[in-house]
Structure formats: structure tokens, C-alpha cells
mmCIF file of C-alpha atoms in Angstrom:
data_model
loop_
_atom_site.group_PDB
_atom_site.id
_atom_site.type_symbol
_atom_site.label_atom_id
_atom_site.label_comp_id
_atom_site.label_asym_id
_atom_site.label_seq_id
_atom_site.Cartn_x
_atom_site.Cartn_y
_atom_site.Cartn_z
ATOM 1 C CA UNK A 129 17.716 19.213 57.678
ATOM 2 C CA UNK A 130 14.519 21.093 58.435
ATOM 3 C CA UNK A 131 12.115 22.672 56.004
ATOM 4 C CA UNK A 132 10.919 26.250 56.251
ATOM 5 C CA UNK A 133 7.806 25.025 58.053
ATOM 6 C CA UNK A 134 9.883 23.268 60.675
ATOM 7 C CA UNK A 135 9.019 19.765 59.454
ATOM 8 C CA UNK A 136 11.926 17.384 59.138
ATOM 9 C CA UNK A 137 12.639 15.912 55.707
ATOM 10 C CA UNK A 138 14.009 12.387 55.482
ATOM 11 C CA UNK A 139 17.606 12.391 54.305
ATOM 12 C CA UNK A 140 17.175 9.953 51.442
ATOM 13 C CA UNK A 141 17.208 10.114 47.668
ATOM 14 C CA UNK A 142 15.455 8.305 44.835
ATOM 15 C CA UNK A 143 18.386 9.020 42.508
ATOM 16 C CA UNK A 144 19.817 5.488 42.473
ATOM 17 C CA UNK A 145 16.332 4.018 42.031
ATOM 18 C CA UNK A 146 15.640 6.354 39.116
ATOM 19 C CA UNK A 147 18.891 5.408 37.410
ATOM 20 C CA UNK A 148 18.576 1.672 38.056
ATOM 21 C CA UNK A 149 14.956 1.254 36.985
ATOM 22 C CA UNK A 150 15.150 3.501 33.932
ATOM 23 C CA UNK A 151 18.317 1.875 32.598
ATOM 24 C CA UNK A 152 16.839 -1.587 33.181
ATOM 25 C CA UNK A 153 13.652 -0.635 31.344
ATOM 26 C CA UNK A 154 15.791 0.668 28.479
ATOM 27 C CA UNK A 155 18.305 -2.162 28.127
ATOM 28 C CA UNK A 156 15.752 -5.002 28.234
ATOM 29 C CA UNK A 157 13.722 -3.671 25.269
ATOM 30 C CA UNK A 158 16.980 -2.792 23.481
ATOM 31 C CA UNK A 159 17.945 -6.488 23.612
ATOM 32 C CA UNK A 160 14.521 -7.472 22.248
ATOM 33 C CA UNK A 161 14.742 -4.935 19.421
ATOM 34 C CA UNK A 162 18.205 -6.210 18.485
ATOM 35 C CA UNK A 163 16.896 -9.789 18.437
ATOM 36 C CA UNK A 164 13.952 -8.620 16.355
ATOM 37 C CA UNK A 165 16.311 -7.023 13.825
ATOM 38 C CA UNK A 166 18.416 -10.189 13.715
ATOM 39 C CA UNK A 167 15.324 -12.231 12.862
ATOM 40 C CA UNK A 168 13.972 -9.776 10.348
ATOM 41 C CA UNK A 169 17.200 -8.839 8.558
ATOM 42 C CA UNK A 170 19.488 -11.859 8.988
ATOM 43 C CA UNK A 171 17.031 -14.756 9.181
ATOM 44 C CA UNK A 172 14.118 -13.478 7.078
ATOM 45 C CA UNK A 173 15.959 -10.900 4.952
ATOM 46 C CA UNK A 174 13.172 -8.342 5.303
ATOM 47 C CA UNK A 175 12.836 -4.881 6.787
ATOM 48 C CA UNK A 176 9.567 -3.012 7.177
ATOM 49 C CA UNK A 177 8.220 0.288 8.426
ATOM 50 C CA UNK A 178 7.399 -1.273 11.791
ATOM 51 C CA UNK A 179 11.065 -2.246 12.243
ATOM 52 C CA UNK A 180 12.270 1.275 11.459
ATOM 53 C CA UNK A 181 9.748 2.769 13.866
ATOM 54 C CA UNK A 182 10.857 0.310 16.572
ATOM 55 C CA UNK A 183 14.456 1.494 16.117
ATOM 56 C CA UNK A 184 13.344 5.112 16.526
ATOM 57 C CA UNK A 185 11.360 4.159 19.645
ATOM 58 C CA UNK A 186 14.262 2.425 21.365
ATOM 59 C CA UNK A 187 16.518 5.327 20.381
ATOM 60 C CA UNK A 188 14.200 7.751 22.192
ATOM 61 C CA UNK A 189 14.018 5.456 25.219
ATOM 62 C CA UNK A 190 17.803 5.090 25.520
ATOM 63 C CA UNK A 191 18.177 8.871 25.160
ATOM 64 C CA UNK A 192 15.520 9.277 27.873
ATOM 65 C CA UNK A 193 17.495 6.983 30.175
ATOM 66 C CA UNK A 194 20.683 8.981 29.578
ATOM 67 C CA UNK A 195 18.938 12.291 30.267
ATOM 68 C CA UNK A 196 17.331 10.991 33.468
ATOM 69 C CA UNK A 197 20.653 9.506 34.608
ATOM 70 C CA UNK A 198 22.334 12.896 34.352
ATOM 71 C CA UNK A 199 19.376 14.604 36.043
ATOM 72 C CA UNK A 200 19.499 12.101 38.920
ATOM 73 C CA UNK A 201 23.203 12.766 39.404
ATOM 74 C CA UNK A 202 22.417 16.495 39.696
ATOM 75 C CA UNK A 203 19.528 16.289 42.155
ATOM 76 C CA UNK A 204 16.516 14.546 40.638
ATOM 77 C CA UNK A 205 15.049 12.238 43.269
ATOM 78 C CA UNK A 206 16.126 14.453 46.168
ATOM 79 C CA UNK A 207 13.843 16.797 48.102
ATOM 80 C CA UNK A 208 13.784 20.288 46.633
ATOM 81 C CA UNK A 209 15.164 21.825 49.823
ATOM 82 C CA UNK A 210 18.289 19.715 49.428
ATOM 83 C CA UNK A 211 18.592 20.113 45.657
ATOM 84 C CA UNK A 212 18.220 23.892 45.715
ATOM 85 C CA UNK A 213 21.404 24.277 47.716
ATOM 86 C CA UNK A 214 23.014 24.444 44.294
ATOM 87 C CA UNK A 215 20.709 26.644 42.131
ATOM 88 C CA UNK A 216 22.699 26.055 38.933
ATOM 89 C CA UNK A 217 22.270 22.299 39.204
ATOM 90 C CA UNK A 218 18.577 22.771 39.982
ATOM 91 C CA UNK A 219 18.106 24.672 36.715
ATOM 92 C CA UNK A 220 19.856 21.868 34.840
ATOM 93 C CA UNK A 221 17.636 19.263 36.521
ATOM 94 C CA UNK A 222 14.485 21.144 35.499
ATOM 95 C CA UNK A 223 15.704 21.456 31.897
ATOM 96 C CA UNK A 224 16.671 17.780 31.697
ATOM 97 C CA UNK A 225 13.314 16.723 33.144
ATOM 98 C CA UNK A 226 11.488 18.675 30.442
ATOM 99 C CA UNK A 227 13.634 17.083 27.740
ATOM 100 C CA UNK A 228 13.090 13.682 29.332
ATOM 101 C CA UNK A 229 9.310 14.094 29.372
ATOM 102 C CA UNK A 230 9.245 14.759 25.629
ATOM 103 C CA UNK A 231 11.538 11.801 24.899
ATOM 104 C CA UNK A 232 9.387 9.483 27.017
ATOM 105 C CA UNK A 233 6.234 10.597 25.213
ATOM 106 C CA UNK A 234 7.796 9.969 21.792
ATOM 107 C CA UNK A 235 9.205 6.569 22.822
ATOM 108 C CA UNK A 236 5.722 5.578 23.974
ATOM 109 C CA UNK A 237 4.103 6.802 20.766
ATOM 110 C CA UNK A 238 6.612 5.169 18.432
ATOM 111 C CA UNK A 239 6.495 1.856 20.281
ATOM 112 C CA UNK A 240 2.717 1.620 19.929
ATOM 113 C CA UNK A 241 2.863 2.807 16.323
ATOM 114 C CA UNK A 242 5.367 0.053 15.491
ATOM 115 C CA UNK A 243 3.059 -2.613 16.905
ATOM 116 C CA UNK A 244 -0.005 -1.162 15.159
ATOM 117 C CA UNK A 245 1.814 -1.051 11.801
ATOM 118 C CA UNK A 246 2.825 -4.683 12.284
ATOM 119 C CA UNK A 247 -0.825 -5.614 12.902
ATOM 120 C CA UNK A 248 -1.813 -3.860 9.665
ATOM 121 C CA UNK A 249 0.095 -6.582 7.813
ATOM 122 C CA UNK A 250 -2.104 -9.363 9.176
ATOM 123 C CA UNK A 251 -5.579 -7.875 9.581
ATOM 124 C CA UNK A 252 -8.268 -9.270 7.303
ATOM 125 C CA UNK A 253 -11.346 -7.246 8.243
ATOM 126 C CA UNK A 254 -12.040 -3.720 7.036
ATOM 127 C CA UNK A 255 -13.120 -2.589 10.510
ATOM 128 C CA UNK A 256 -9.778 -3.739 11.949
ATOM 129 C CA UNK A 257 -7.910 -1.640 9.397
ATOM 130 C CA UNK A 258 -10.067 1.373 10.283
ATOM 131 C CA UNK A 259 -9.501 0.857 14.024
ATOM 132 C CA UNK A 260 -5.740 0.528 13.606
ATOM 133 C CA UNK A 261 -5.435 3.622 11.432
ATOM 134 C CA UNK A 262 -7.628 5.551 13.876
ATOM 135 C CA UNK A 263 -5.346 4.484 16.726
ATOM 136 C CA UNK A 264 -2.187 5.353 14.778
ATOM 137 C CA UNK A 265 -3.362 8.807 13.672
ATOM 138 C CA UNK A 266 -5.007 9.942 16.903
ATOM 139 C CA UNK A 267 -2.222 8.503 19.043
ATOM 140 C CA UNK A 268 0.468 10.361 17.132
ATOM 141 C CA UNK A 269 -1.457 13.645 17.006
ATOM 142 C CA UNK A 270 -2.277 13.648 20.721
ATOM 143 C CA UNK A 271 1.171 12.569 21.896
ATOM 144 C CA UNK A 272 3.119 14.852 19.563
ATOM 145 C CA UNK A 273 1.051 17.752 20.901
ATOM 146 C CA UNK A 274 1.847 16.632 24.449
ATOM 147 C CA UNK A 275 5.580 16.485 23.653
ATOM 148 C CA UNK A 276 5.442 19.997 22.170
ATOM 149 C CA UNK A 277 3.311 21.428 24.987
ATOM 150 C CA UNK A 278 6.063 20.508 27.441
ATOM 151 C CA UNK A 279 7.994 23.465 26.000
ATOM 152 C CA UNK A 280 5.136 25.667 24.754
ATOM 153 C CA UNK A 281 3.487 26.380 28.106
ATOM 154 C CA UNK A 282 5.300 29.702 28.383
ATOM 155 C CA UNK A 283 6.000 32.447 25.870
ATOM 156 C CA UNK A 284 9.640 32.136 26.848
ATOM 157 C CA UNK A 285 10.341 28.405 27.383
ATOM 158 C CA UNK A 286 13.389 29.240 29.520
ATOM 159 C CA UNK A 287 11.006 30.161 32.336
ATOM 160 C CA UNK A 288 10.107 26.467 32.648
ATOM 161 C CA UNK A 289 13.544 25.557 34.010
ATOM 162 C CA UNK A 290 14.656 28.982 35.238
ATOM 163 C CA UNK A 291 11.865 30.873 37.086
ATOM 164 C CA UNK A 292 14.098 33.959 37.137
ATOM 165 C CA UNK A 293 13.372 34.384 33.427
ATOM 166 C CA UNK A 294 10.157 36.450 33.187
ATOM 167 C CA UNK A 295 7.417 35.058 30.953
ATOM 168 C CA UNK A 296 3.663 34.637 30.695
ATOM 169 C CA UNK A 297 2.598 30.999 31.009
ATOM 170 C CA UNK A 298 -0.535 28.898 30.875
ATOM 171 C CA UNK A 299 -2.298 28.215 34.154
ATOM 172 C CA UNK A 300 -0.653 25.119 35.607
ATOM 173 C CA UNK A 301 -3.880 23.113 35.543
ATOM 174 C CA UNK A 302 -4.164 23.393 31.725
ATOM 175 C CA UNK A 303 -1.122 21.250 30.969
ATOM 176 C CA UNK A 304 -1.906 18.950 33.890
ATOM 177 C CA UNK A 305 -5.429 18.275 32.646
ATOM 178 C CA UNK A 306 -4.192 17.699 29.109
ATOM 179 C CA UNK A 307 -1.532 15.321 30.431
ATOM 180 C CA UNK A 308 -4.175 13.399 32.364
ATOM 181 C CA UNK A 309 -6.215 13.058 29.180
ATOM 182 C CA UNK A 310 -3.167 11.879 27.223
ATOM 183 C CA UNK A 311 -2.290 9.387 29.957
ATOM 184 C CA UNK A 312 -5.811 7.958 30.063
ATOM 185 C CA UNK A 313 -6.051 7.789 26.264
ATOM 186 C CA UNK A 314 -2.629 6.167 26.057
ATOM 187 C CA UNK A 315 -3.692 3.479 28.507
ATOM 188 C CA UNK A 316 -6.883 2.820 26.523
ATOM 189 C CA UNK A 317 -4.808 2.375 23.358
ATOM 190 C CA UNK A 318 -2.613 -0.171 25.115
ATOM 191 C CA UNK A 319 -5.672 -2.288 25.909
ATOM 192 C CA UNK A 320 -7.061 -1.965 22.356
ATOM 193 C CA UNK A 321 -3.752 -3.042 20.805
ATOM 194 C CA UNK A 322 -3.466 -5.890 23.326
ATOM 195 C CA UNK A 323 -6.966 -7.283 22.695
ATOM 196 C CA UNK A 324 -7.122 -6.876 18.915
ATOM 197 C CA UNK A 325 -4.647 -9.733 18.222
ATOM 198 C CA UNK A 326 -7.079 -12.201 19.813
ATOM 199 C CA UNK A 327 -9.663 -11.375 17.156
ATOM 200 C CA UNK A 328 -7.031 -11.588 14.428
ATOM 201 C CA UNK A 329 -5.439 -14.867 15.532
ATOM 202 C CA UNK A 330 -8.760 -16.595 16.166
ATOM 203 C CA UNK A 331 -9.540 -16.374 12.439
ATOM 204 C CA UNK A 332 -6.399 -18.313 11.457
ATOM 205 C CA UNK A 333 -6.272 -22.002 10.611
ATOM 206 C CA UNK A 334 -4.290 -23.174 13.634
ATOM 207 C CA UNK A 335 -4.796 -25.488 16.556
ATOM 208 C CA UNK A 336 -6.576 -23.856 19.473
ATOM 209 C CA UNK A 337 -3.569 -24.260 21.764
ATOM 210 C CA UNK A 338 -1.363 -22.532 19.205
ATOM 211 C CA UNK A 339 -3.897 -19.739 18.778
ATOM 212 C CA UNK A 340 -3.857 -19.047 22.509
ATOM 213 C CA UNK A 341 -0.054 -19.032 22.609
ATOM 214 C CA UNK A 342 0.274 -16.634 19.677
ATOM 215 C CA UNK A 343 -2.491 -14.356 20.979
ATOM 216 C CA UNK A 344 -0.927 -14.171 24.448
ATOM 217 C CA UNK A 345 2.487 -13.365 22.967
ATOM 218 C CA UNK A 346 0.961 -10.561 20.915
ATOM 219 C CA UNK A 347 -1.060 -9.187 23.843
ATOM 220 C CA UNK A 348 1.689 -8.477 26.357
ATOM 221 C CA UNK A 349 1.093 -4.775 25.812
ATOM 222 C CA UNK A 350 -1.698 -5.080 28.369
ATOM 223 C CA UNK A 351 0.996 -4.800 31.044
ATOM 224 C CA UNK A 352 2.022 -1.489 29.481
ATOM 225 C CA UNK A 353 -1.599 -0.399 29.876
ATOM 226 C CA UNK A 354 -1.445 -1.210 33.568
ATOM 227 C CA UNK A 355 1.784 0.765 33.902
ATOM 228 C CA UNK A 356 0.137 3.673 32.074
ATOM 229 C CA UNK A 357 -2.658 3.736 34.649
ATOM 230 C CA UNK A 358 -0.150 3.885 37.496
ATOM 231 C CA UNK A 359 1.836 6.603 35.699
ATOM 232 C CA UNK A 360 -1.300 8.687 35.179
ATOM 233 C CA UNK A 361 -1.928 8.764 38.933
ATOM 234 C CA UNK A 362 1.372 10.621 39.346
ATOM 235 C CA UNK A 363 0.571 13.242 36.706
ATOM 236 C CA UNK A 364 -1.357 15.353 39.215
ATOM 237 C CA UNK A 365 2.007 16.276 40.702
ATOM 238 C CA UNK A 366 2.921 18.201 37.571
ATOM 239 C CA UNK A 367 0.992 21.297 38.621
ATOM 240 C CA UNK A 368 2.080 21.417 42.241
ATOM 241 C CA UNK A 369 5.849 21.880 41.744
ATOM 242 C CA UNK A 370 6.228 22.281 45.492
ATOM 243 C CA UNK A 371 8.854 19.549 45.687
ATOM 244 C CA UNK A 372 9.248 18.736 42.000
ATOM 245 C CA UNK A 373 12.699 17.123 42.200
ATOM 246 C CA UNK A 374 11.209 14.535 44.566
ATOM 247 C CA UNK A 375 7.703 14.218 43.093
ATOM 248 C CA UNK A 376 8.822 13.815 39.472
ATOM 249 C CA UNK A 377 10.939 10.738 40.249
ATOM 250 C CA UNK A 378 8.102 8.142 40.392
ATOM 251 C CA UNK A 379 6.433 9.701 37.337
ATOM 252 C CA UNK A 380 9.623 9.389 35.280
ATOM 253 C CA UNK A 381 10.181 5.840 36.541
ATOM 254 C CA UNK A 382 6.700 4.670 35.559
ATOM 255 C CA UNK A 383 7.020 6.398 32.183
ATOM 256 C CA UNK A 384 10.140 4.290 31.556
ATOM 257 C CA UNK A 385 8.320 1.133 32.679
ATOM 258 C CA UNK A 386 5.442 1.803 30.281
ATOM 259 C CA UNK A 387 7.753 2.609 27.365
ATOM 260 C CA UNK A 388 9.962 -0.421 27.997
ATOM 261 C CA UNK A 389 6.996 -2.794 28.160
ATOM 262 C CA UNK A 390 5.479 -1.328 24.988
ATOM 263 C CA UNK A 391 8.654 -1.708 22.920
ATOM 264 C CA UNK A 392 9.326 -5.189 24.298
ATOM 265 C CA UNK A 393 5.767 -6.335 23.596
ATOM 266 C CA UNK A 394 5.990 -4.940 20.055
ATOM 267 C CA UNK A 395 9.139 -6.979 19.372
ATOM 268 C CA UNK A 396 8.192 -10.342 20.906
ATOM 269 C CA UNK A 397 5.882 -11.482 18.049
ATOM 270 C CA UNK A 398 8.800 -11.313 15.605
ATOM 271 C CA UNK A 399 10.994 -13.695 17.620
ATOM 272 C CA UNK A 400 9.287 -17.013 16.838
ATOM 273 C CA UNK A 401 11.893 -18.089 14.214
ATOM 274 C CA UNK A 402 14.725 -17.311 16.646
ATOM 275 C CA UNK A 403 13.083 -19.293 19.454
ATOM 276 C CA UNK A 404 12.542 -22.229 17.116
ATOM 277 C CA UNK A 405 16.210 -22.083 16.094
ATOM 278 C CA UNK A 406 17.431 -21.933 19.695
ATOM 279 C CA UNK A 407 14.952 -24.524 21.009
ATOM 280 C CA UNK A 408 14.268 -26.888 18.104
ATOM 281 C CA UNK A 409 11.282 -29.132 18.553
ATOM 282 C CA UNK A 410 9.690 -27.000 21.277
ATOM 283 C CA UNK A 411 7.053 -25.576 18.937
ATOM 284 C CA UNK A 412 5.757 -26.105 15.464
ATOM 285 C CA UNK A 413 7.367 -24.006 12.780
ATOM 286 C CA UNK A 414 4.324 -24.321 10.553
ATOM 287 C CA UNK A 415 3.290 -20.857 11.600
ATOM 288 C CA UNK A 416 4.875 -17.638 12.689
ATOM 289 C CA UNK A 417 3.554 -14.947 14.966
ATOM 290 C CA UNK A 418 3.832 -12.492 12.087
ATOM 291 C CA UNK A 419 2.717 -15.234 9.752
ATOM 292 C CA UNK A 420 5.699 -15.824 7.479
ATOM 293 C CA UNK A 421 5.828 -19.314 5.926
ATOM 294 C CA UNK A 422 8.968 -21.365 5.446
ATOM 295 C CA UNK A 423 10.415 -20.845 1.957
ATOM 296 C CA UNK A 424 12.356 -23.344 -0.181
ATOM 297 C CA UNK A 425 16.116 -22.768 -0.499
ATOM 298 C CA UNK A 426 17.261 -20.290 -3.157
ATOM 299 C CA UNK A 427 13.786 -18.754 -3.358
ATOM 300 C CA UNK A 428 12.911 -15.205 -2.491
ATOM 301 C CA UNK A 429 9.495 -13.656 -2.486
ATOM 302 C CA UNK A 430 8.958 -9.938 -2.631
ATOM 303 C CA UNK A 431 6.024 -8.022 -1.210
ATOM 304 C CA UNK A 432 5.589 -4.404 -2.263
ATOM 305 C CA UNK A 433 2.352 -3.891 -0.344
ATOM 306 C CA UNK A 434 3.885 -1.303 1.942
ATOM 307 C CA UNK A 435 6.807 -0.253 -0.224
ATOM 308 C CA UNK A 436 9.157 -2.435 1.806
ATOM 309 C CA UNK A 437 12.412 -3.715 0.395
ATOM 310 C CA UNK A 438 11.810 -7.450 0.733
ATOM 311 C CA UNK A 439 9.223 -9.561 2.474
ATOM 312 C CA UNK A 440 9.121 -13.356 2.412
ATOM 313 C CA UNK A 441 5.356 -13.702 2.161
ATOM 314 C CA UNK A 442 4.042 -16.747 0.348
ATOM 315 C CA UNK A 443 0.440 -15.692 -0.216
ATOM 316 C CA UNK A 444 -0.763 -12.130 -0.473
ATOM 317 C CA UNK A 445 -4.493 -11.507 -0.235
ATOM 318 C CA UNK A 446 -5.889 -8.276 -1.632
ATOM 319 C CA UNK A 447 -9.142 -7.158 -0.034
ATOM 320 C CA UNK A 448 -11.649 -4.508 -0.961
ATOM 321 C CA UNK A 449 -9.796 -2.036 1.207
ATOM 322 C CA UNK A 450 -6.757 -2.364 -1.029
ATOM 323 C CA UNK A 451 -4.551 -3.741 1.731
ATOM 324 C CA UNK A 452 -2.418 -6.813 1.233
ATOM 325 C CA UNK A 453 -2.373 -9.300 4.062
ATOM 326 C CA UNK A 454 0.228 -11.963 4.702
ATOM 327 C CA UNK A 455 -1.334 -15.277 5.658
ATOM 328 C CA UNK A 456 -0.184 -18.862 5.784
ATOM 329 C CA UNK A 457 -2.759 -20.031 3.296
ATOM 330 C CA UNK A 458 -5.929 -18.623 1.764
ATOM 331 C CA UNK A 459 -8.695 -18.467 4.384
ATOM 332 C CA UNK A 460 -12.362 -17.833 3.798
ATOM 333 C CA UNK A 461 -13.743 -15.795 6.676
ATOM 334 C CA UNK A 462 -17.343 -15.214 7.568
ATOM 335 C CA UNK A 463 -18.627 -12.041 6.022
ATOM 336 C CA UNK A 464 -15.361 -11.505 4.150
ATOM 337 C CA UNK A 465 -14.431 -12.187 0.599
ATOM 338 C CA UNK A 466 -10.959 -12.622 -0.844
ATOM 339 C CA UNK A 467 -11.069 -10.982 -4.223
ATOM 340 C CA UNK A 468 -7.685 -12.109 -5.448
ATOM 341 C CA UNK A 469 -4.906 -14.303 -4.140
ATOM 342 C CA UNK A 470 -1.506 -14.081 -5.754
ATOM 343 C CA UNK A 471 1.608 -16.117 -5.219
ATOM 344 C CA UNK A 472 4.802 -14.601 -6.558
ATOM 345 C CA UNK A 473 8.234 -16.122 -6.413
ATOM 346 C CA UNK A 474 11.536 -15.322 -8.042
ATOM 347 C CA UNK A 475 14.171 -18.041 -8.410
ATOM 348 C CA UNK A 476 17.798 -17.091 -8.622
ATOM 349 C CA UNK A 477 20.215 -19.366 -10.442
ATOM 350 C CA UNK A 478 23.675 -18.797 -9.041
ATOM 351 C CA UNK A 479 26.432 -19.256 -11.592
ATOM 352 C CA UNK A 480 30.133 -19.093 -11.045
#
């Protein structure tokens, strides 16, 4: 088939690639989140804000995969000249792509927020707490605005997927430039959240080899940062819309890759007890990546530092900032002072 300019378009489609990659990058993190919930709820009998946020993140990612799958079956991944042979389907593709963009943004935001909230439980320095809260607040504000702007570019949002609907809209470069900023900032946050665990873990009383292993496991989000950089390079295609059904495909694929890596990386640190159970003797169980100690039978310890239901934390250190940090044992850090260390346990006597 020839284009209006006489140039020949290759008769191929990215549809199967879009569907395959996006579903893969949704199912893999789904498995990790389910394993995380098994560890947290069944093995440790705890459930925190970070776990709830992780569930919301994977929910958005699975919904994103479903939306993109339907869009690919209607024409996403094909050249516009081929897709526009059926105008009704083309309108549906444009609508689904807009919905998918917002879902991808929220999955990305929630995945990073889950990991940052988890780190708040183990930080011991005031500046770390400030950095994490800055990341959480700014990340959510910027990305929620980006998700909303997908639909707020025009006075009548229907114009975004049906150009026949008249409406005044922003200049195309406005949303593109904002998206480039969000993409760059998102990538920077990935690197911050990937490097911060090294500073946290290095302060713990562990063997150096164990420190490296824990830090690496908690820093896998750096791969999400790399994916974010690649994704950002495709954002310039948002304003062109010359062949959007074809040009959006790689952008949506790399968005799924980034989101999947983020959610997976946020869940891996919680899996240490499960790995120890599956592969006994492969690693010491004297520590945990989220720093939960082994408790005696019939003992439960409650931590109300974050208003969670139950948390099996043996020692809770209260710093000047008012945060409570779960650690294996009291640690005196340079320049830091532990004002109070409490150990609380409740023993249940089971009677017939």
C-alpha cells in the first residue's frame, strides 16, 4: 500500500510485540507482588502501607496491559494509513491509548511510592527521611498532574480521540515538553531510590558480603531508571501525531518495561524469608532485607509506628524526627543518637 506521498509503507505491525511485551512486563511483577504478599501476610503476619500501594500499582499495570491489548487488536502498532481504513476503530485506539497513558503513569508512581514508603521503615538519618518524603510528595504531584493533563489538553477532551469534535486545545509542544520533564524527573527518582539503600545498608551490623547482597537486591530499580531514559526518547513523538498508531507503540512498550521493573524491584527486598524457606542453608537468616528478626514461637510483636495492623519488629528506635525504625539490634551511628529503644512483646497463652 502506498502513502499519499507515493512512498511505500512496509506491511508489518507491532501489534503482537505490543501485546507480548506488555503482558510479560505485567505478569512477572504480578508474580513478585503475590509472593511479597505471601511473605508479608502468611509468613510474617503483617501488612503495611507499602504493601497496599504495591497492590494498587500492579492493579494499574494489569489494567494498562488489558487496555493496550485491546488497542493493539484494533490497530495500535500499525501504520496510520492502514489503521484509518476503519475510522471507528481508529477513534477507539486513540481513546484507549489516552487511558493507557494515564494508567502507566499511575502504575509508575505507585510502584516508586511503595518502595520509598518501605525505605522509610529502615532509615536512621534525618536527611534520608527528608529526601524520601521529598521524593514521595514531588513524584506524586508531578505524575498525577501528568496523568490528568492527558485528558485536560483540550476544552472538550473528546477532541483528543475524535478530531471531528471541535475544541480549543493547548499547543502540542506544551504537553510534550511537560512529558519530557516528567520522564527525566522520573528517571532521576529511579536512580535516587536505587542508590539510597547502599547508604542505609552500609550502616547495619552485617558482614560486608551480606551488605553488598542486600544493597544490590534493593537497588534493582536502577534498571527501571535506564528504561525510563529510553522511554523519554520516544516522548518527542507525542506532538507529531503524523503516524501515531505506529509511533506510540514503542513508547507504550517502554512504559510497561519501566513500570514492571519498578514494581518488581520494590517487591524483591521482601522475599528473603521465602527464599530462605525454599533454599534452606543458602543464606543466613540472621537478617532480612526489610530487617525483621526471627521471633520465638507463640510471640507476636506489634508496631504502631505507621498505623499498621501488625508488624513483627523486635526493636523499635525512636529518633528526633519522631520516626520509628525497625532494626536488628540497637546501633550507634556516627552523628546520630538513639533517644529511646523499646522492645514490646505480647505472649498469648492458648487454652482449650
